[in-house]
Amino acid sequence: MSKNNTHVQYNECLICLEQINKTISIINLLKVYPICISCLEQFEVIDLHTHFYQYQLHILYYYNDFFKKLLYQYKGQYDIALKDTFLLLYQTQLKKRYHRHIIVVAPSLDEDNQRRGFLHMEEIAKTITQDVFIGLYKKESYKQTKKKLRNKEETYQQIGIRDKGRLKGRKVLLLDDVLTSGSTLYACLQHIESCQPQSIECLVLSTHLKITSDMSWE
């Protein structure tokens, strides 16, 4: 990567490390991306606006094989540079829409954060704002309980929250990486609600579910 005046030129794709400009595309001419066209085209875009209970929910991508590998490369192999890839297709609109919001990131286990050396959702959130709340945390890994959490109440009990005062009266955007059953998202929302924010919206990077706009969670 090299700097040229006010523009940044990315020579190698952050994901596959191939030369970015090897394939010429109109996309290259419109905007400079830190990934190659081949990787860019593997994001299976949903861009779905729907509701999760009474909250606005925006889902960006399907959790396909490419996204699964990308998330593992980022979280499991500690490739922190990949933080810049997840929101790049939406970065301009997200910065504009949420510039007055505080982003609350979904919780992760403290020992996982210490092992990788960073909070993976915090780093993604910081690509659109520095106003990020990391007070939600997992009390223990769901896998460590050696049983499936049977209902939303059990999931709620597995999550804690620190520094609640920061959210009072604020516009909140809850950010998570993968939507599966929705139990974790719901539990996070309940904790955030207890802080008396001005409003809450949800943004999820990906989902396994084949979702339609008329789906609802109750």
Tab-separated table of N, CA, C and O in Angstrom, residues 42-44 60-73 85-87 124 176-178 204-207:
chain	number	residue	atom	x	y	z
A	42	GLN	N	-17.511	-11.794	-4.445
A	42	GLN	CA	-17.917	-12.954	-3.652
A	42	GLN	C	-18.750	-12.587	-2.426
A	42	GLN	O	-19.312	-13.473	-1.772
A	43	PHE	N	-18.851	-11.299	-2.116
A	43	PHE	CA	-19.794	-10.867	-1.098
A	43	PHE	C	-21.201	-11.036	-1.668
A	43	PHE	O	-21.551	-10.418	-2.663
A	44	GLU	N	-22.002	-11.887	-1.040
A	44	GLU	CA	-23.369	-12.128	-1.511
A	44	GLU	C	-24.299	-11.131	-0.810
A	44	GLU	O	-24.754	-11.343	0.311
A	60	LEU	N	-26.567	-7.004	5.815
A	60	LEU	CA	-25.776	-6.688	4.634
A	60	LEU	C	-25.567	-7.868	3.694
A	60	LEU	O	-25.770	-7.739	2.483
A	61	TYR	N	-25.145	-9.043	4.216
A	61	TYR	CA	-24.718	-10.148	3.352
A	61	TYR	C	-25.277	-11.492	3.827
A	61	TYR	O	-25.634	-11.655	4.990
A	62	TYR	N	-25.288	-12.445	2.896
A	62	TYR	CA	-25.498	-13.833	3.294
A	62	TYR	C	-24.178	-14.404	3.820
A	62	TYR	O	-23.099	-14.056	3.345
A	63	TYR	N	-24.308	-15.301	4.765
A	63	TYR	CA	-23.160	-15.974	5.361
A	63	TYR	C	-22.781	-17.157	4.461
A	63	TYR	O	-23.032	-18.315	4.781
A	64	ASN	N	-22.182	-16.855	3.323
A	64	ASN	CA	-21.779	-17.908	2.384
A	64	ASN	C	-20.374	-18.409	2.740
A	64	ASN	O	-19.774	-17.977	3.727
A	65	ASP	N	-19.849	-19.339	1.946
A	65	ASP	CA	-18.530	-19.906	2.245
A	65	ASP	C	-17.441	-18.843	2.253
A	65	ASP	O	-16.521	-18.876	3.080
A	66	PHE	N	-17.540	-17.899	1.330
A	66	PHE	CA	-16.551	-16.823	1.265
A	66	PHE	C	-16.568	-15.999	2.540
A	66	PHE	O	-15.518	-15.720	3.136
A	67	PHE	N	-17.762	-15.609	2.987
A	67	PHE	CA	-17.855	-14.775	4.181
A	67	PHE	C	-17.396	-15.544	5.417
A	67	PHE	O	-16.741	-14.984	6.297
A	68	LYS	N	-17.735	-16.834	5.475
A	68	LYS	CA	-17.299	-17.674	6.599
A	68	LYS	C	-15.776	-17.714	6.686
A	68	LYS	O	-15.192	-17.555	7.767
A	69	LYS	N	-15.107	-17.920	5.536
A	69	LYS	CA	-13.645	-17.955	5.517
A	69	LYS	C	-13.042	-16.600	5.864
A	69	LYS	O	-12.030	-16.518	6.568
A	70	LEU	N	-13.679	-15.544	5.374
A	70	LEU	CA	-13.198	-14.196	5.661
A	70	LEU	C	-13.274	-13.894	7.158
A	70	LEU	O	-12.321	-13.367	7.752
A	71	LEU	N	-14.389	-14.257	7.770
A	71	LEU	CA	-14.555	-14.014	9.202
A	71	LEU	C	-13.559	-14.833	10.017
A	71	LEU	O	-13.007	-14.349	11.016
A	72	TYR	N	-13.301	-16.064	9.590
A	72	TYR	CA	-12.317	-16.893	10.294
A	72	TYR	C	-10.905	-16.317	10.137
A	72	TYR	O	-10.123	-16.275	11.092
A	73	GLN	N	-10.582	-15.859	8.937
A	73	GLN	CA	-9.266	-15.256	8.696
A	73	GLN	C	-9.075	-14.026	9.585
A	73	GLN	O	-7.978	-13.774	10.103
A	85	THR	N	-12.602	-4.485	5.386
A	85	THR	CA	-13.307	-5.104	4.267
A	85	THR	C	-14.806	-5.255	4.492
A	85	THR	O	-15.574	-5.277	3.538
A	86	PHE	N	-15.246	-5.364	5.731
A	86	PHE	CA	-16.620	-5.782	6.008
A	86	PHE	C	-17.666	-4.724	5.667
A	86	PHE	O	-18.767	-5.044	5.222
A	87	LEU	N	-17.356	-3.464	5.882
A	87	LEU	CA	-18.328	-2.403	5.643
A	87	LEU	C	-17.991	-1.543	4.437
A	87	LEU	O	-18.644	-0.533	4.191
A	124	ILE	N	-14.153	-3.207	13.476
A	124	ILE	CA	-15.031	-2.996	12.328
A	124	ILE	C	-15.846	-1.721	12.510
A	124	ILE	O	-15.980	-0.906	11.595
A	176	ASP	N	-23.594	-6.443	14.993
A	176	ASP	CA	-23.213	-7.842	15.215
A	176	ASP	C	-22.723	-8.425	13.898
A	176	ASP	O	-22.987	-7.884	12.824
A	177	ASP	N	-21.998	-9.554	13.983
A	177	ASP	CA	-21.417	-10.111	12.762
A	177	ASP	C	-22.311	-11.134	12.067
A	177	ASP	O	-22.422	-11.125	10.838
A	178	VAL	N	-22.981	-12.022	12.837
A	178	VAL	CA	-23.777	-13.086	12.224
A	178	VAL	C	-25.106	-13.225	12.961
A	178	VAL	O	-25.122	-13.304	14.202
A	204	VAL	N	-26.485	-5.905	11.111
A	204	VAL	CA	-25.856	-7.220	11.155
A	204	VAL	C	-25.102	-7.440	9.848
A	204	VAL	O	-25.641	-7.188	8.758
A	205	LEU	N	-23.874	-7.912	9.950
A	205	LEU	CA	-23.064	-8.113	8.755
A	205	LEU	C	-23.601	-9.231	7.879
A	205	LEU	O	-23.609	-9.106	6.648
A	206	SER	N	-24.037	-10.350	8.485
A	206	SER	CA	-24.411	-11.513	7.668
A	206	SER	C	-25.429	-12.388	8.390
A	206	SER	O	-25.633	-12.260	9.601
A	207	THR	N	-26.036	-13.291	7.632
A	207	THR	CA	-26.981	-14.237	8.219
A	207	THR	C	-26.973	-15.547	7.450
A	207	THR	O	-26.742	-15.565	6.237
